[in-house]
Amino acid sequence: MKNIKEQVKGIIIFIDEDRRFTAAQTSILRLLWVKWGRHYSQREIAQTEAWLGCHPEHEADIRHGRFDTTTRMVRQIIRDLRVVHNIPILSDRKGYWLPETKGECDKYMADMEGRAKAQAAAAVETFNAMSAATGFTSEFMKKLQLTIS
């Protein structure tokens, strides 16, 4: 069995040969590929790949350094690479990176599960309080509460 780095390289090469990546996706993947394992923040990607553009209503022109937020475009491209193309791009407070080991992927997934459970528990708690005050009920929220209990 190949290690995770070789598996990911194989996926990227296969998809790239079929020309299924957009120019923007290819650009971000090249950044991550060249410095495999190095973190790139959304802002670093946005500044390095300024031609990607930015959200016309929510962000200023990043080419001239006038922006207060990281680009939504970068987040969308990363999401598409993960969800549409199944590229395991990891992320944390430092930025995005391609994994060196399966252990990195396992830790990332366990952390993601923990965050999802905490968010779901907080949503159920808030919903229950609001439900008690308003009488509104939801089968979905009841099922969610059972799932995270």
C-alpha positions as YAML, in Angstrom:
chain: A
units: angstrom
residues:
- id: 1
  name: MET
  ca: [0.00, 0.00, 0.00]
- id: 2
  name: LYS
  ca: [1.29, 3.45, -0.93]
- id: 3
  name: ASN
  ca: [1.86, 6.06, 1.75]
- id: 4
  name: ILE
  ca: [-0.58, 8.95, 1.92]
- id: 5
  name: LYS
  ca: [1.73, 11.36, 0.07]
- id: 6
  name: GLU
  ca: [2.02, 8.97, -2.88]
- id: 7
  name: GLN
  ca: [-1.74, 8.35, -2.87]
- id: 8
  name: VAL
  ca: [-2.50, 12.08, -2.94]
- id: 9
  name: LYS
  ca: [0.07, 12.68, -5.69]
- id: 10
  name: GLY
  ca: [-1.55, 9.90, -7.71]
- id: 11
  name: ILE
  ca: [-5.03, 11.43, -7.33]
- id: 12
  name: ILE
  ca: [-3.81, 14.88, -8.34]
- id: 13
  name: ILE
  ca: [-1.86, 13.61, -11.36]
- id: 14
  name: PHE
  ca: [-4.81, 11.48, -12.53]
- id: 15
  name: ILE
  ca: [-7.29, 14.35, -12.26]
- id: 16
  name: ASP
  ca: [-4.85, 16.82, -13.85]
- id: 17
  name: GLU
  ca: [-4.27, 14.50, -16.82]
- id: 18
  name: ASP
  ca: [-8.02, 14.43, -17.40]
- id: 19
  name: ARG
  ca: [-8.02, 18.24, -17.28]
- id: 20
  name: ARG
  ca: [-10.71, 18.31, -14.61]
- id: 21
  name: PHE
  ca: [-9.07, 21.08, -12.55]
- id: 22
  name: THR
  ca: [-9.84, 24.72, -13.21]
- id: 23
  name: ALA
  ca: [-6.92, 27.11, -13.63]
- id: 24
  name: ALA
  ca: [-7.56, 28.41, -10.12]
- id: 25
  name: GLN
  ca: [-7.59, 24.91, -8.62]
- id: 26
  name: THR
  ca: [-4.39, 24.03, -10.47]
- id: 27
  name: SER
  ca: [-2.73, 27.20, -9.22]
- id: 28
  name: ILE
  ca: [-3.53, 26.50, -5.56]
- id: 29
  name: LEU
  ca: [-2.58, 22.84, -5.87]
- id: 30
  name: ARG
  ca: [0.80, 23.82, -7.35]
- id: 31
  name: LEU
  ca: [1.45, 26.09, -4.37]
- id: 32
  name: LEU
  ca: [0.65, 23.29, -1.95]
- id: 33
  name: TRP
  ca: [2.53, 20.68, -4.02]
- id: 34
  name: VAL
  ca: [5.78, 22.64, -4.31]
- id: 35
  name: LYS
  ca: [6.05, 23.08, -0.54]
- id: 36
  name: TRP
  ca: [4.35, 19.83, 0.48]
- id: 37
  name: GLY
  ca: [3.60, 19.90, 4.20]
- id: 38
  name: ARG
  ca: [4.10, 23.69, 4.52]
- id: 39
  name: HIS
  ca: [1.15, 25.77, 5.73]
- id: 40
  name: TYR
  ca: [-0.28, 28.45, 3.46]
- id: 41
  name: SER
  ca: [-2.76, 30.87, 4.99]
- id: 42
  name: GLN
  ca: [-5.75, 32.10, 3.01]
- id: 43
  name: ARG
  ca: [-4.13, 35.52, 2.91]
- id: 44
  name: GLU
  ca: [-0.83, 34.14, 1.59]
- id: 45
  name: ILE
  ca: [-2.65, 32.25, -1.14]
- id: 46
  name: ALA
  ca: [-4.73, 35.32, -1.99]
- id: 47
  name: GLN
  ca: [-1.64, 37.54, -2.18]
- id: 48
  name: THR
  ca: [0.42, 35.00, -4.15]
- id: 49
  name: GLU
  ca: [-2.42, 34.22, -6.53]
- id: 50
  name: ALA
  ca: [-4.01, 37.68, -6.71]
- id: 51
  name: TRP
  ca: [-5.29, 36.97, -10.22]
- id: 52
  name: LEU
  ca: [-7.88, 34.62, -8.66]
- id: 53
  name: GLY
  ca: [-9.85, 37.70, -7.77]
- id: 54
  name: CYS
  ca: [-12.03, 38.30, -4.79]
- id: 55
  name: HIS
  ca: [-15.67, 38.52, -3.89]
- id: 56
  name: PRO
  ca: [-16.95, 41.69, -5.55]
- id: 57
  name: GLU
  ca: [-19.28, 42.69, -2.73]
- id: 58
  name: HIS
  ca: [-17.39, 41.60, 0.38]
- id: 59
  name: GLU
  ca: [-13.74, 42.24, -0.30]
- id: 60
  name: ALA
  ca: [-11.63, 45.05, -1.62]
- id: 61
  name: ASP
  ca: [-9.06, 44.62, -4.36]
- id: 62
  name: ILE
  ca: [-6.37, 42.32, -2.94]
- id: 63
  name: ARG
  ca: [-3.90, 43.20, -5.68]
- id: 64
  name: HIS
  ca: [-3.38, 46.56, -4.03]
- id: 65
  name: GLY
  ca: [-3.31, 45.27, -0.46]
- id: 66
  name: ARG
  ca: [-6.65, 46.80, 0.45]
- id: 67
  name: PHE
  ca: [-8.51, 43.97, 2.11]
- id: 68
  name: ASP
  ca: [-9.57, 43.18, 5.64]
- id: 69
  name: THR
  ca: [-10.66, 39.60, 5.20]
- id: 70
  name: THR
  ca: [-9.20, 36.53, 3.59]
- id: 71
  name: THR
  ca: [-10.74, 35.74, 0.27]
- id: 72
  name: ARG
  ca: [-13.91, 33.78, -0.02]
- id: 73
  name: MET
  ca: [-12.65, 32.66, -3.40]
- id: 74
  name: VAL
  ca: [-9.72, 30.79, -1.81]
- id: 75
  name: ARG
  ca: [-12.04, 29.03, 0.65]
- id: 76
  name: GLN
  ca: [-14.37, 28.03, -2.18]
- id: 77
  name: ILE
  ca: [-11.53, 26.65, -4.30]
- id: 78
  name: ILE
  ca: [-10.15, 24.66, -1.35]
- id: 79
  name: ARG
  ca: [-13.65, 23.35, -0.62]
- id: 80
  name: ASP
  ca: [-14.10, 22.25, -4.25]
- id: 81
  name: LEU
  ca: [-10.71, 20.53, -4.26]
- id: 82
  name: ARG
  ca: [-11.71, 18.65, -1.10]
- id: 83
  name: VAL
  ca: [-15.34, 17.83, -1.90]
- id: 84
  name: VAL
  ca: [-15.48, 17.59, -5.69]
- id: 85
  name: HIS
  ca: [-12.01, 16.12, -6.32]
- id: 86
  name: ASN
  ca: [-11.44, 14.31, -3.00]
- id: 87
  name: ILE
  ca: [-8.04, 15.94, -2.40]
- id: 88
  name: PRO
  ca: [-7.26, 15.67, 1.33]
- id: 89
  name: ILE
  ca: [-6.16, 19.25, 1.92]
- id: 90
  name: LEU
  ca: [-5.75, 19.73, 5.66]
- id: 91
  name: SER
  ca: [-6.14, 23.01, 7.52]
- id: 92
  name: ASP
  ca: [-5.69, 24.59, 10.90]
- id: 93
  name: ARG
  ca: [-5.14, 28.08, 12.28]
- id: 94
  name: LYS
  ca: [-1.87, 28.34, 10.35]
- id: 95
  name: GLY
  ca: [-3.41, 27.57, 6.96]
- id: 96
  name: TYR
  ca: [-3.80, 24.81, 4.40]
- id: 97
  name: TRP
  ca: [-1.37, 21.99, 3.52]
- id: 98
  name: LEU
  ca: [-1.12, 18.58, 1.90]
- id: 99
  name: PRO
  ca: [-0.50, 15.75, 4.38]
- id: 100
  name: GLU
  ca: [2.81, 13.97, 4.77]
- id: 101
  name: THR
  ca: [1.39, 10.99, 6.67]
- id: 102
  name: LYS
  ca: [-1.86, 9.12, 7.26]
- id: 103
  name: GLY
  ca: [-1.47, 10.03, 10.94]
- id: 104
  name: GLU
  ca: [-1.84, 13.72, 10.00]
- id: 105
  name: CYS
  ca: [-5.08, 12.88, 8.17]
- id: 106
  name: ASP
  ca: [-6.38, 10.80, 11.07]
- id: 107
  name: LYS
  ca: [-5.67, 13.58, 13.58]
- id: 108
  name: TYR
  ca: [-7.32, 16.16, 11.31]
- id: 109
  name: MET
  ca: [-10.43, 14.01, 10.89]
- id: 110
  name: ALA
  ca: [-10.68, 13.32, 14.65]
- id: 111
  name: ASP
  ca: [-10.36, 17.05, 15.36]
- id: 112
  name: MET
  ca: [-13.03, 17.80, 12.72]
- id: 113
  name: GLU
  ca: [-15.37, 15.27, 14.31]
- id: 114
  name: GLY
  ca: [-14.84, 16.86, 17.73]
- id: 115
  name: ARG
  ca: [-15.59, 20.33, 16.37]
- id: 116
  name: ALA
  ca: [-18.72, 19.08, 14.59]
- id: 117
  name: LYS
  ca: [-20.01, 17.39, 17.74]
- id: 118
  name: ALA
  ca: [-19.38, 20.52, 19.82]
- id: 119
  name: GLN
  ca: [-21.15, 22.73, 17.29]
- id: 120
  name: ALA
  ca: [-24.09, 20.32, 17.07]
- id: 121
  name: ALA
  ca: [-24.36, 20.13, 20.88]
- id: 122
  name: ALA
  ca: [-24.35, 23.94, 21.12]
- id: 123
  name: ALA
  ca: [-27.02, 24.20, 18.41]
- id: 124
  name: VAL
  ca: [-29.24, 21.63, 20.15]
- id: 125
  name: GLU
  ca: [-28.85, 23.39, 23.47]
- id: 126
  name: THR
  ca: [-29.82, 26.74, 21.95]
- id: 127
  name: PHE
  ca: [-32.69, 25.17, 20.01]
- id: 128
  name: ASN
  ca: [-34.03, 23.47, 23.14]
- id: 129
  name: ALA
  ca: [-34.00, 26.76, 25.05]
- id: 130
  name: MET
  ca: [-35.76, 28.56, 22.20]
- id: 131
  name: SER
  ca: [-38.20, 25.67, 21.80]
- id: 132
  name: ALA
  ca: [-39.13, 25.88, 25.49]
- id: 133
  name: ALA
  ca: [-39.82, 29.58, 25.09]
- id: 134
  name: THR
  ca: [-41.72, 29.41, 21.79]
- id: 135
  name: GLY
  ca: [-43.19, 25.92, 21.62]
- id: 136
  name: PHE
  ca: [-41.60, 25.29, 18.23]
- id: 137
  name: THR
  ca: [-40.53, 21.67, 17.68]
- id: 138
  name: SER
  ca: [-38.42, 19.88, 15.13]
- id: 139
  name: GLU
  ca: [-38.02, 16.17, 14.42]
- id: 140
  name: PHE
  ca: [-34.62, 16.88, 12.92]
- id: 141
  name: MET
  ca: [-33.37, 18.53, 16.11]
- id: 142
  name: LYS
  ca: [-34.76, 15.67, 18.19]
- id: 143
  name: LYS
  ca: [-32.87, 13.18, 16.01]
- id: 144
  name: LEU
  ca: [-29.73, 15.31, 16.15]
- id: 145
  name: GLN
  ca: [-29.91, 15.41, 19.94]
- id: 146
  name: LEU
  ca: [-30.18, 11.61, 20.06]
- id: 147
  name: THR
  ca: [-27.25, 11.28, 17.66]
- id: 148
  name: ILE
  ca: [-24.87, 13.43, 19.69]
- id: 149
  name: SER
  ca: [-25.98, 12.18, 23.11]
...
